[in-house]
Amino acid sequence: MRGAGREVTGTERGAGVEERAGAYVDVPAVLVGFARALRAAGVEAGPDRVQAFLGALDVLRPGMRSDVYWSGRLTLCGSRDDLERYDRVFAAYFGGAASGGRGMRAAPPPRLRMTVRDAGPAPRAQVEGERDAVPTAVLASSAEVLRHRDFAGLTDAERGQLRRLLAAFALRGELRRTARLRPARRGVVDPRRTVREVLRRGGEPAPPRMRARAERPRRVVLLVDVSGSMAAYADALLRFAHAAAHAGPYGGRARTEVFTIGTRLTRVTRELTHRDPEAAMAAVAAAVPDWRGGTRLGELLRGFLDRWGQRGMARGAVVVVLSDGWERGDPELLAAQMRRLHRLAHRVIWANPRKARPDYAPLAAGMAAALPSVDSFVEGHSLAALERLAAVVRGAGDA
Amino acid sequence: MGRPSATRTGASRPVAGPPGRRAPGDVRERLEATGYLVDDGLAVACFLALKLRRPIFCEGDAGVGKTSLASALAAALDAPLIRLQCYEGIDASQALYDWDFPRQLLHLRAAEAAGVTDADRLEGELYGRRFLVARPLLRALETQPCVLLVDEIDRADDEFEAFLLELLSEYTVTVPELGTLRAESPPVVVLTSNRTREVHDALKRRCLYHWFDHPGFARELAIVRRRLPGVTARLAEQVTGLVQALRAEDLVKPPGVAETIDWAEALDALGATEVDAELAVATLGSVLKYREDLERARGLDLAALLSVRGA
């Protein structure tokens, strides 16, 4: 079926690409259009994925709704977050989410595409789901967001300078020994290299080669509070997170995970993979729906632990919470979740921008509840404080 | 997960595929004959995996049957299952091949004793196939047919992922001393991930992505009945109903199908033919593995939950 139009026969009725007034439907075009709508909704369905989709339908029945649904879902999606978007776009594109066996309508030139093109200064609610495809809208909205969230007392030049300085940050987890062995001067005998050496000498004995356990930095998990009370710091802290996610060894990407917490928990690691800080911040601004809301630290922490932390992301990692500890919810829940986090993580560090104030005492209910489960409690209001934070994460300079 | 309900009726219809093609329904029957029950999506996934020779990337909570899919596929295809358990720091010599150093050294000694001086020939001998130890990936390429399970890929490092990506796109391995080894027909590959880390997109793109949900009551009951034919129908129903109710609770670790089976098995081992609240509480340890969860479940009115489902 690939490449050519295809007549949809009557026997495939009840499921297939419905014939529009008995007309000829260009099936691949419809399917590629569907993939495009998916991309607009934020699913990264690249050309090879689309090809796999068409290839899968080639061996299935392209007229069958369930086959189209499943082969698309299997080939075009790449994560659980994609699935919800996929279902939404599938229903919008092919119509009738819950109807049993009804034909999928050859989409009326999909509305989704329209929203993409005409996005302009779209209302925020619409932008959320469709980040990647709407650069203009994203830039506009992020500029808006950034303008309102910046350090109050800084001039433009100072802010620019701060950004450049933040871009140079490296955040390296404390070192730990791995299972892997690397050539070393001391350690245990490395038979492979020893045998090579012996062979190189034509069988003459050679001094044994050694190998030792390699060291690797621990994973770093940053939880950045973007709620209203942190508005003055969130931008700088996210830029710090961006630099931290990039400057680490091994490209840094796999080692540092970043989440935002506010009224919702949002994973922004992927958004921060843009090398350009501005593009990364724009992507984050579009992905995070809850700037300046309240904080439900306990609940969000539980969400983090249930979905990610317990499965292993927090296990043995250095977890940094960047928050002022203002908790709208139940402090007891926060205390319980912090205890849980503390049991999982190698170290829990709390960076609080308000700690620097001379009259600061951890009286906010959330902060007081969290402190018993925190290994290091540091400041987070200035570049110097962030440098110190980086040192603590590295395992140097204990607080 | 709000998927169109049309799918439920769609794929279960018998399909007269072209000769030589195995339709999803056929694959499903063969899997179910081994005792592994699949839903529509998984049937299509397995069909495509066999047909297009693409790996299946399985994600989902622990205990929903990701790993057992591989053994079910192996049983259905009557092919050996080769398993590679990933861990942090795994590298090619542990996954692909290694040289048998003690034997090589021994050979070297023997050659020396026999007075062999031709180093080239000696090296050629040392790096021959007989000293090569095939690890799971190489074994999978050499065994036809077979099912290769790459378990918990999210635990491996990104370097290993890149290496695996290369292997899975070409199904060839180059051993510098030996040359290139190629799989005549690529193995059926199942990758599982517990999502402790985002697996690189390039690897996922090579695969069919399937998310495992917890099964609904009817399917879970069918799985329990199939796996534990000796357990009474009433016990199986009660246990399944209880686990489904527990999953709706706010637990640290919602129980998977594996736990449901464990629980029913435990109760059966105690000689129970049905559950009451007291017995359920006494055996909760086989389903819930966190103290917080146990406390929470003990606080629930299990008797009421039982009467809802058991009536």
XYZ file of C-alpha atoms in Angstrom:
710
model
C 0.000 0.000 0.000
C 2.900 2.275 0.479
C 3.150 5.165 -1.912
C -0.041 4.624 -3.811
C -3.625 5.458 -3.192
C -5.806 2.588 -2.246
C -9.430 1.813 -2.806
C -11.227 1.026 0.387
C -13.577 -1.807 -0.278
C -16.908 -2.446 1.262
C -15.699 -5.461 3.200
C -13.446 -3.264 5.252
C -16.318 -1.085 6.262
C -17.003 -0.908 9.898
C -13.489 -0.036 10.713
C -11.556 1.388 7.872
C -10.629 4.685 6.488
C -14.119 5.602 5.577
C -14.703 6.329 1.965
C -15.740 9.877 1.535
C -18.680 9.665 -0.826
C -17.180 6.471 -2.185
C -14.084 8.343 -3.165
C -10.547 7.224 -3.382
C -8.644 7.813 -0.165
C -4.936 8.302 -0.194
C -4.209 6.107 2.795
C -0.503 6.892 3.242
C -1.268 10.591 3.061
C -3.912 10.216 5.737
C -1.517 8.277 7.930
C 1.343 10.670 7.427
C -1.038 13.492 8.248
C -1.902 11.668 11.417
C 1.793 11.432 12.317
C 2.136 15.132 11.696
C -0.755 15.877 14.020
C 0.973 13.712 16.614
C 4.158 15.685 16.260
C 2.183 18.858 16.717
C 0.886 17.443 19.968
C 4.397 16.825 21.220
C 5.028 13.188 20.323
C 8.424 12.917 18.685
C 7.342 10.803 15.762
C 10.264 11.277 13.397
C 10.489 10.016 9.814
C 11.890 6.613 10.738
C 9.064 6.096 13.209
C 6.555 7.015 10.522
C 8.218 4.581 8.185
C 7.972 1.871 10.805
C 4.303 2.752 11.199
C 3.639 2.359 7.484
C 5.717 -0.813 7.448
C 3.686 -2.245 10.308
C 0.412 -1.460 8.580
C 1.760 -3.101 5.499
C 1.623 -6.448 7.233
C -1.599 -5.629 9.066
C -4.809 -4.215 7.737
C -4.569 -0.472 7.118
C -8.332 -0.260 6.912
C -8.836 -1.701 10.355
C -9.268 0.841 13.095
C -7.755 -1.332 15.812
C -4.771 -2.225 13.657
C -4.146 1.401 12.823
C -4.485 2.290 16.502
C -2.116 -0.345 17.793
C 0.511 -0.224 15.096
C 0.640 3.553 15.469
C 0.854 3.325 19.201
C 3.590 0.706 19.039
C 5.721 2.449 16.467
C 5.126 6.174 16.937
C 5.167 6.438 20.722
C 8.300 6.278 22.798
C 7.221 6.822 26.380
C 4.264 6.599 28.651
C 3.738 10.349 28.421
C 3.290 9.939 24.683
C 0.428 7.486 25.112
C -2.031 9.973 26.514
C -1.259 12.425 23.715
C -1.530 9.611 21.222
C -4.997 8.637 22.396
C -6.116 12.228 22.281
C -4.816 12.851 18.762
C -6.083 9.502 17.532
C -9.569 10.317 18.729
C -9.424 13.802 17.240
C -7.995 12.682 13.928
C -9.972 9.554 13.281
C -13.019 10.602 15.263
C -15.228 8.839 17.760
C -13.103 7.788 20.687
C -15.428 5.240 22.218
C -17.615 3.978 19.427
C -17.400 0.262 18.903
C -16.314 -0.612 15.418
C -17.483 2.582 13.806
C -15.480 3.720 10.846
C -12.802 6.233 11.419
C -13.576 9.326 9.501
C -11.018 10.347 6.968
C -10.161 13.369 8.957
C -11.617 16.695 8.063
C -8.350 18.519 7.351
C -7.417 18.164 10.967
C -8.201 20.985 13.292
C -5.076 20.163 15.190
C -2.968 21.318 12.345
C -4.901 24.542 12.210
C -4.200 25.328 15.819
C -0.574 24.707 15.172
C -0.246 27.154 12.348
C -2.439 29.874 13.703
C -1.118 29.501 17.190
C 0.240 32.991 17.483
C -0.130 34.215 21.027
C -2.253 31.252 21.995
C -3.801 31.059 25.433
C -1.503 29.186 27.764
C -3.831 26.285 28.279
C -3.545 25.426 24.618
C 0.170 25.756 24.414
C 0.856 23.289 27.141
C 0.177 20.143 25.207
C 1.746 21.256 21.981
C 5.086 22.594 22.922
C 7.460 21.380 20.237
C 5.477 22.504 17.271
C 4.696 26.051 18.287
C 7.936 27.916 18.565
C 6.383 31.340 18.174
C 3.808 30.784 20.819
C 6.356 29.234 23.104
C 8.778 32.075 22.724
C 6.078 34.609 23.310
C 4.746 32.908 26.376
C 8.174 32.131 27.773
C 9.258 35.723 27.358
C 6.172 36.660 29.275
C 6.901 34.131 31.960
C 10.561 35.055 32.202
C 9.870 38.740 32.447
C 7.681 38.216 35.442
C 9.890 35.764 37.176
C 13.263 37.356 37.168
C 15.388 38.561 40.068
C 13.634 41.725 41.076
C 16.667 43.820 41.840
C 18.777 43.098 38.764
C 19.312 45.336 35.764
C 19.250 43.825 32.296
C 23.000 43.834 32.051
C 23.351 42.174 35.410
C 20.843 39.571 34.482
C 22.670 38.836 31.263
C 25.851 38.483 33.193
C 24.227 36.204 35.719
C 23.037 33.988 32.908
C 26.473 33.754 31.408
C 27.904 32.890 34.770
C 25.264 30.299 35.431
C 25.995 28.719 32.059
C 29.472 27.799 33.249
C 28.253 25.666 36.115
C 29.160 22.041 36.442
C 27.376 19.773 38.830
C 29.061 16.480 39.463
C 27.754 13.807 41.746
C 29.922 12.319 44.420
C 32.102 9.519 43.070
C 31.256 5.923 43.662
C 32.951 2.711 42.618
C 31.346 0.803 39.774
C 31.291 -2.846 38.808
C 33.397 -2.056 35.790
C 37.125 -2.639 35.768
C 39.524 -0.272 34.088
C 43.240 -0.635 33.393
C 45.172 0.713 36.330
C 48.592 0.548 37.885
C 47.375 -1.167 41.003
C 44.532 -3.555 41.502
C 43.920 -7.105 40.392
C 45.497 -8.948 37.469
C 43.895 -8.233 34.109
C 44.141 -11.572 32.296
C 43.154 -10.216 28.905
C 45.841 -7.597 28.746
C 48.342 -9.918 30.356
C 47.786 -12.576 27.712
C 48.077 -9.957 24.987
C 51.357 -8.851 26.417
C 52.630 -12.408 26.654
C 51.643 -12.999 23.030
C 53.271 -9.804 21.946
C 56.472 -11.171 23.412
C 56.027 -14.470 21.661
C 55.330 -16.405 24.828
C 57.949 -14.798 27.042
C 56.669 -14.133 30.540
C 55.676 -10.560 31.153
C 54.782 -8.626 34.254
C 51.053 -8.971 34.878
C 48.820 -6.101 33.809
C 46.475 -4.790 36.430
C 43.005 -3.393 36.511
C 40.899 -1.759 39.180
C 37.347 -0.683 39.695
C 36.401 2.450 37.812
C 34.794 5.344 39.569
C 31.789 7.217 38.329
C 29.901 10.179 39.624
C 26.551 9.446 41.184
C 23.375 10.485 39.496
C 22.164 13.926 40.562
C 18.443 14.639 40.806
C 17.347 18.261 41.054
C 13.864 19.130 42.260
C 13.325 22.810 41.487
C 10.466 24.618 43.182
C 8.732 26.962 40.715
C 5.834 27.993 42.913
C 4.831 31.584 43.605
C 7.006 32.043 46.664
C 10.070 31.039 44.636
C 9.266 33.277 41.674
C 12.313 35.467 42.164
C 14.662 32.485 42.055
C 13.090 29.932 39.763
C 14.619 31.307 36.561
C 18.136 31.443 37.926
C 17.802 28.021 39.509
C 16.540 26.487 36.279
C 19.442 27.999 34.388
C 21.687 26.515 36.999
C 19.962 23.169 36.421
C 20.438 23.526 32.692
C 24.137 24.163 33.030
C 24.419 21.355 35.540
C 22.679 18.927 33.232
C 25.110 19.742 30.437
C 28.474 20.336 31.931
C 28.841 17.020 33.678
C 31.060 14.255 32.365
C 29.579 11.797 29.841
C 27.774 14.744 28.321
C 26.059 15.017 31.674
C 22.709 14.193 30.238
C 22.058 10.801 31.626
C 23.459 11.618 35.017
C 21.446 14.669 36.003
C 17.673 14.576 36.162
C 15.628 17.732 36.671
C 12.048 18.056 37.857
C 10.011 21.131 38.642
C 7.667 21.141 41.591
C 4.878 23.571 42.273
C 1.300 22.481 42.090
C 2.412 19.694 39.785
C 5.454 17.566 39.265
C 6.958 17.995 35.798
C 9.995 16.222 34.457
C 12.002 18.702 32.423
C 15.188 16.722 31.829
C 14.334 16.337 28.190
C 13.463 20.004 27.756
C 16.821 20.933 29.228
C 18.722 18.890 26.674
C 18.719 21.860 24.321
C 22.278 23.029 24.293
C 21.214 26.648 23.912
C 20.073 27.921 27.307
C 17.421 30.211 25.822
C 15.847 27.416 23.790
C 15.966 25.154 26.823
C 14.306 27.729 29.033
C 11.608 28.297 26.411
C 10.948 24.561 26.245
C 10.764 24.356 30.025
C 8.446 27.340 30.188
C 6.113 25.606 27.773
C 6.279 22.271 29.551
C 5.696 23.518 33.068
C 2.038 24.377 33.587
C 2.219 25.653 37.120
C 4.488 28.672 37.392
C 3.700 30.675 40.447
C 1.117 28.393 41.911
C 1.092 27.126 45.447
C 3.331 24.368 46.698
C 2.256 20.917 47.710
C 5.685 19.584 48.412
C 4.639 16.445 50.260
C 2.237 15.281 47.620
C 4.607 16.054 44.754
C 7.477 14.369 46.488
C 5.342 11.313 46.859
C 4.526 11.521 43.160
C 8.220 11.716 42.366
C 9.052 8.772 44.593
C 6.208 6.615 43.296
C 6.817 7.278 39.647
C 10.561 7.651 39.483
C 12.469 7.626 42.711
C 11.522 4.264 44.058
C 12.119 2.564 40.742
C 15.713 3.571 41.000
C 16.209 7.160 39.943
C 16.737 8.276 43.518
C 18.461 5.098 44.588
C 22.054 5.857 45.427
C 21.701 9.307 43.892
C 22.403 12.751 45.257
C 18.999 14.426 45.461
C 18.856 18.204 45.702
C 15.643 19.996 46.611
C 15.767 23.670 45.663
C 12.879 25.190 47.562
C 11.978 27.601 50.308
C 9.982 24.905 52.047
C 6.656 26.719 52.005
C 4.160 23.907 52.222
C 0.474 24.434 51.579
C -0.411 20.835 52.291
C 0.092 18.552 55.245
C 3.603 18.862 56.748
C 3.307 15.354 58.164
C 2.994 13.948 54.639
C 6.094 15.892 53.619
C 7.982 14.556 56.623
C 6.999 10.979 55.763
C 8.013 11.377 52.111
C 11.299 12.989 53.065
C 12.045 10.017 55.294
C 11.312 7.750 52.357
C 13.544 9.801 50.077
C 16.293 9.755 52.651
C 16.217 5.971 52.794
C 16.505 5.711 49.022
C 19.015 8.396 48.193
C 22.691 8.451 48.929
C 22.412 12.020 50.151
C 19.580 14.515 50.373
C 20.540 18.160 50.052
C 18.135 21.016 50.574
C 19.041 24.400 49.103
C 16.879 27.208 50.418
C 17.314 30.704 48.956
C 15.788 32.251 52.053
C 18.280 30.687 54.384
C 20.711 33.496 53.660
C 18.574 36.127 55.370
C 19.987 37.075 58.723
C 16.769 36.486 60.630
C 16.028 33.186 58.916
C 14.900 30.276 60.997
C 13.374 27.143 59.436
C 9.947 27.881 60.811
C 7.905 27.256 57.691
C 5.988 24.109 58.546
C 7.265 22.255 55.502
C 10.893 23.140 56.089
C 10.742 22.144 59.732
C 9.149 18.832 58.793
C 11.730 18.104 56.124
C 14.896 19.033 57.973
C 15.340 15.829 60.022
C 15.695 13.892 56.755
C 18.127 16.293 55.111
C 21.853 15.585 55.072
C 22.967 19.059 54.092
C 20.992 22.241 54.404
C 22.541 24.991 52.292
C 21.727 28.411 50.888
C 20.670 28.934 47.295
C 20.248 32.635 46.700
C 23.448 33.680 44.956
C 26.144 32.447 42.650
C 28.429 31.840 45.576
C 25.752 29.786 47.267
C 25.270 27.738 44.116
C 28.991 27.161 43.886
C 28.910 25.902 47.412
C 25.945 23.715 46.544
C 27.920 22.227 43.654
C 30.773 21.461 46.047
C 28.416 19.746 48.468
C 26.933 17.682 45.644
C 30.439 16.665 44.643
C 30.979 15.404 48.150
C 33.540 18.040 49.049
C 32.954 20.700 51.716
C 30.349 19.159 53.952
C 27.745 21.460 55.348
C -5.799 4.316 29.814
C -8.515 5.675 27.567
C -8.097 3.711 24.449
C -10.859 3.409 21.949
C -13.055 0.507 22.839
C -13.294 -0.355 19.187
C -9.972 -2.086 19.520
C -11.468 -4.678 21.764
C -13.818 -5.934 19.119
C -11.410 -5.292 16.258
C -8.430 -7.514 16.682
C -10.240 -10.459 18.157
C -12.051 -11.052 14.908
C -10.621 -14.023 13.050
C -8.511 -12.845 10.206
C -7.875 -14.638 6.994
C -4.395 -13.350 6.396
C -2.489 -14.147 3.248
C -0.844 -17.559 3.373
C 2.375 -17.658 5.316
C 1.464 -14.629 7.370
C 0.712 -15.054 10.999
C -2.057 -12.704 12.005
C -2.161 -11.163 15.494
C -4.996 -13.495 16.442
C -2.875 -16.480 15.562
C 0.072 -15.211 17.581
C -2.258 -14.581 20.467
C -3.573 -18.139 20.367
C -0.098 -19.563 20.396
C 0.895 -17.392 23.330
C -2.225 -18.263 25.233
C -1.558 -21.942 24.658
C 1.587 -21.458 26.752
C -0.474 -19.950 29.563
C 0.378 -16.327 28.871
C -2.740 -14.235 28.244
C -2.334 -11.205 26.007
C -4.558 -8.250 25.188
C -5.068 -6.778 21.739
C -2.166 -4.389 21.834
C 0.320 -6.985 22.943
C -0.930 -9.424 20.331
C -0.310 -6.845 17.619
C 3.082 -6.029 19.153
C 4.173 -9.655 19.134
C 2.866 -10.174 15.640
C 4.810 -7.165 14.366
C 7.909 -8.208 16.277
C 7.874 -11.582 14.555
C 6.872 -10.246 11.183
C 9.134 -7.211 10.968
C 11.858 -8.568 13.225
C 11.744 -5.511 15.415
C 12.530 -5.686 19.111
C 9.668 -5.068 21.538
C 10.415 -2.458 24.159
C 8.317 -3.242 27.247
C 7.664 -0.692 29.936
C 5.344 -0.829 32.894
C 5.180 -1.337 36.629
C 7.023 -4.248 38.181
C 5.137 -7.522 38.123
C 2.885 -6.888 35.127
C 4.423 -9.582 32.972
C 7.141 -7.850 30.963
C 9.778 -10.469 31.573
C 7.435 -13.399 31.334
C 6.439 -12.223 27.869
C 9.869 -13.317 26.685
C 9.566 -16.784 28.146
C 6.049 -17.091 26.737
C 7.319 -16.106 23.292
C 10.119 -18.628 23.586
C 7.680 -21.351 24.556
C 5.281 -20.387 21.772
C 8.023 -20.448 19.164
C 9.598 -23.525 20.714
C 12.882 -21.656 20.750
C 15.437 -21.266 23.527
C 15.282 -18.149 25.690
C 18.563 -16.325 26.093
C 18.564 -13.790 28.862
C 20.825 -10.828 29.423
C 20.341 -9.132 32.763
C 21.584 -5.558 32.595
C 23.257 -3.765 35.458
C 25.230 -0.623 35.924
C 28.673 -1.011 34.438
C 27.835 -3.928 32.138
C 30.083 -3.895 29.096
C 30.677 -5.769 25.879
C 32.868 -8.478 27.404
C 30.087 -9.404 29.809
C 27.294 -9.164 27.290
C 28.854 -10.227 24.025
C 31.930 -12.379 24.210
C 35.111 -12.885 26.125
C 38.226 -14.905 25.697
C 38.840 -17.928 27.864
C 42.082 -16.705 29.413
C 42.951 -19.690 31.598
C 42.660 -22.019 28.628
C 44.617 -19.630 26.442
C 47.408 -19.526 29.021
C 47.371 -23.257 29.305
C 47.590 -23.559 25.562
C 50.478 -21.136 25.559
C 52.297 -23.205 28.161
C 51.711 -26.398 26.244
C 53.000 -24.791 23.087
C 56.061 -23.585 24.895
C 56.726 -27.027 26.294
C 56.407 -28.508 22.816
C 58.905 -25.972 21.576
C 56.699 -24.010 19.227
C 58.408 -20.816 18.167
C 56.062 -19.581 15.455
C 54.384 -16.712 17.333
C 52.003 -15.859 14.489
C 50.589 -19.321 14.272
C 50.412 -19.485 18.008
C 48.437 -16.271 18.178
C 46.156 -17.465 15.416
C 45.440 -20.542 17.476
C 44.931 -18.608 20.664
C 42.331 -16.356 19.115
C 40.396 -19.133 17.456
C 36.755 -19.874 17.969
C 37.495 -22.568 20.532
C 38.812 -20.056 23.041
C 35.937 -17.647 22.531
C 33.361 -17.622 25.306
C 30.021 -16.571 23.899
C 28.035 -14.358 26.248
C 24.264 -13.930 25.850
C 24.289 -11.519 22.905
C 26.682 -13.555 20.812
C 24.839 -16.736 21.769
C 21.612 -15.122 20.596
C 23.154 -14.287 17.232
C 24.423 -17.837 16.853
C 21.277 -19.625 17.950
C 18.472 -19.902 15.459
C 15.747 -19.385 16.193
C 15.816 -17.913 19.659
C 14.248 -15.287 21.872
C 16.633 -12.769 23.395
C 15.531 -11.063 26.577
C 17.455 -7.899 27.469
C 16.146 -7.361 30.958
C 16.075 -3.979 32.696
C 17.951 -2.077 30.050
C 17.413 1.095 32.087
C 19.990 -0.161 34.556
C 22.798 -0.243 31.995
C 24.807 2.849 31.094
C 24.282 4.917 27.998
C 27.484 3.563 26.443
C 26.009 0.105 26.614
C 22.784 1.345 25.111
C 24.682 2.754 22.151
C 26.457 -0.557 21.726
C 23.167 -2.433 21.891
C 21.640 -0.090 19.357
C 24.383 -0.952 16.912
C 23.964 -4.645 17.519
C 20.186 -4.552 17.159
C 20.274 -2.635 13.901
C 22.754 -4.895 12.138
C 22.615 -8.171 14.043
C 26.297 -8.538 13.381
C 29.244 -8.594 15.723
C 32.825 -7.923 14.849
C 35.413 -9.771 16.862
C 38.670 -8.110 15.809
C 40.629 -11.365 15.941
C 37.998 -13.444 14.172
C 36.087 -11.207 11.808
C 32.414 -10.466 11.526
C 29.802 -12.851 12.835
C 26.327 -12.418 11.450
C 22.980 -13.799 12.517
C 21.386 -15.593 9.597
C 17.972 -14.710 10.869
C 17.804 -12.173 13.681
C 16.500 -13.317 17.047
C 13.202 -12.164 18.492
C 14.223 -9.487 20.971
C 12.339 -8.358 24.061
C 13.712 -5.403 26.019
C 12.281 -4.457 29.384
C 12.631 -1.244 31.340
C 11.414 -0.194 34.745
C 11.845 3.460 33.847
C 14.400 4.334 36.454
C 16.042 6.330 33.716
C 14.984 7.520 30.304
C 16.331 5.115 27.713
C 17.858 6.861 24.727
C 15.417 7.710 21.997
C 17.616 6.228 19.286
C 17.276 2.808 20.868
C 13.542 3.149 21.360
C 13.099 4.170 17.752
C 14.405 0.773 16.698
C 11.744 -0.908 18.778
C 8.024 -1.344 19.102
C 6.971 0.440 22.252
C 4.480 -1.301 24.472
C 3.239 -0.033 27.800
C 1.980 -2.705 30.198
C -1.027 -1.722 32.237
C -2.387 -3.641 35.156
C -5.005 -6.018 33.736
C -8.697 -5.610 34.469
C -10.565 -7.983 36.754
C -11.640 -10.482 34.115
C -8.246 -10.822 32.490
C -6.385 -10.968 35.765
C -8.750 -13.664 36.988
C -8.171 -15.588 33.786
C -4.407 -15.299 34.291
C -4.639 -16.559 37.868
C -6.874 -19.434 36.830
C -4.508 -20.346 34.049
C -1.377 -20.162 36.144
C -2.847 -21.902 39.186
C -5.311 -24.491 37.931
C -5.380 -26.163 41.345
C -6.792 -23.138 43.160
C -10.542 -23.048 43.670
C -12.515 -20.674 41.480
C -13.851 -18.870 44.506
C -10.424 -18.272 45.998
C -9.060 -17.006 42.697
C -11.980 -14.617 42.326
C -11.681 -13.290 45.842
C -7.950 -12.772 45.654
C -8.184 -11.060 42.271
C -10.957 -8.806 43.539
C -8.967 -7.876 46.621
C -5.844 -7.067 44.638
C -7.853 -4.935 42.237
C -9.283 -3.065 45.214
C -5.823 -2.657 46.750
C -4.528 -1.194 43.496
C -7.141 1.523 43.733
C -5.749 2.445 47.145
C -2.967 4.920 47.494
C -0.069 2.527 47.946
C 3.672 2.960 47.709
C 3.886 -0.125 45.518
C 0.624 -1.274 43.968
C 0.728 -5.063 43.613
C 1.331 -6.552 40.169
C -0.112 -9.693 38.647
C 2.856 -11.609 39.977
C 1.784 -10.692 43.522
C -1.789 -11.770 42.838
C -0.517 -15.171 41.807
C 1.782 -15.326 44.838
C -1.086 -14.511 47.155
C -3.438 -17.080 45.680
C -0.648 -19.635 45.805
C 0.119 -18.815 49.434
C -3.507 -19.125 50.451
C -3.807 -22.355 48.554
C -0.719 -23.682 50.314
C -2.455 -22.929 53.607
C -5.282 -25.158 52.470
C -7.756 -22.328 52.034
C -10.582 -22.640 49.547
C -11.831 -19.155 50.236
C -10.624 -16.053 52.030
C -12.003 -14.229 55.012
C -10.739 -10.934 56.317
C -8.633 -12.566 59.023
C -6.853 -14.898 56.630
C -6.343 -12.076 54.173
C -4.647 -9.903 56.788
C -2.475 -12.806 57.916
C -1.171 -13.345 54.393
C -0.951 -9.723 53.247
C 2.823 -10.027 53.280
C 2.777 -11.906 50.015
C 1.147 -8.964 48.223
C 2.371 -5.824 49.942
C 6.061 -5.319 50.468
C 6.160 -1.995 52.292
C 5.395 -1.416 55.929
C 3.361 1.699 55.093
C 1.271 -0.282 52.634
C 0.678 -3.081 55.117
C -0.504 -0.630 57.730
C -2.762 1.042 55.276
C -4.258 -2.245 54.085
C -4.839 -3.412 57.645
C -6.799 -0.228 58.208
C -9.114 -1.103 55.313
C -12.351 -2.960 55.799
C -11.274 -6.109 54.001
C -14.450 -7.942 54.955
C -16.495 -5.316 53.164
C -14.244 -5.507 50.114
C -14.628 -9.261 50.094
C -18.392 -9.158 50.345
C -18.617 -6.767 47.403
C -16.770 -9.067 45.087
C -17.542 -12.367 46.675
C -21.316 -12.051 46.721
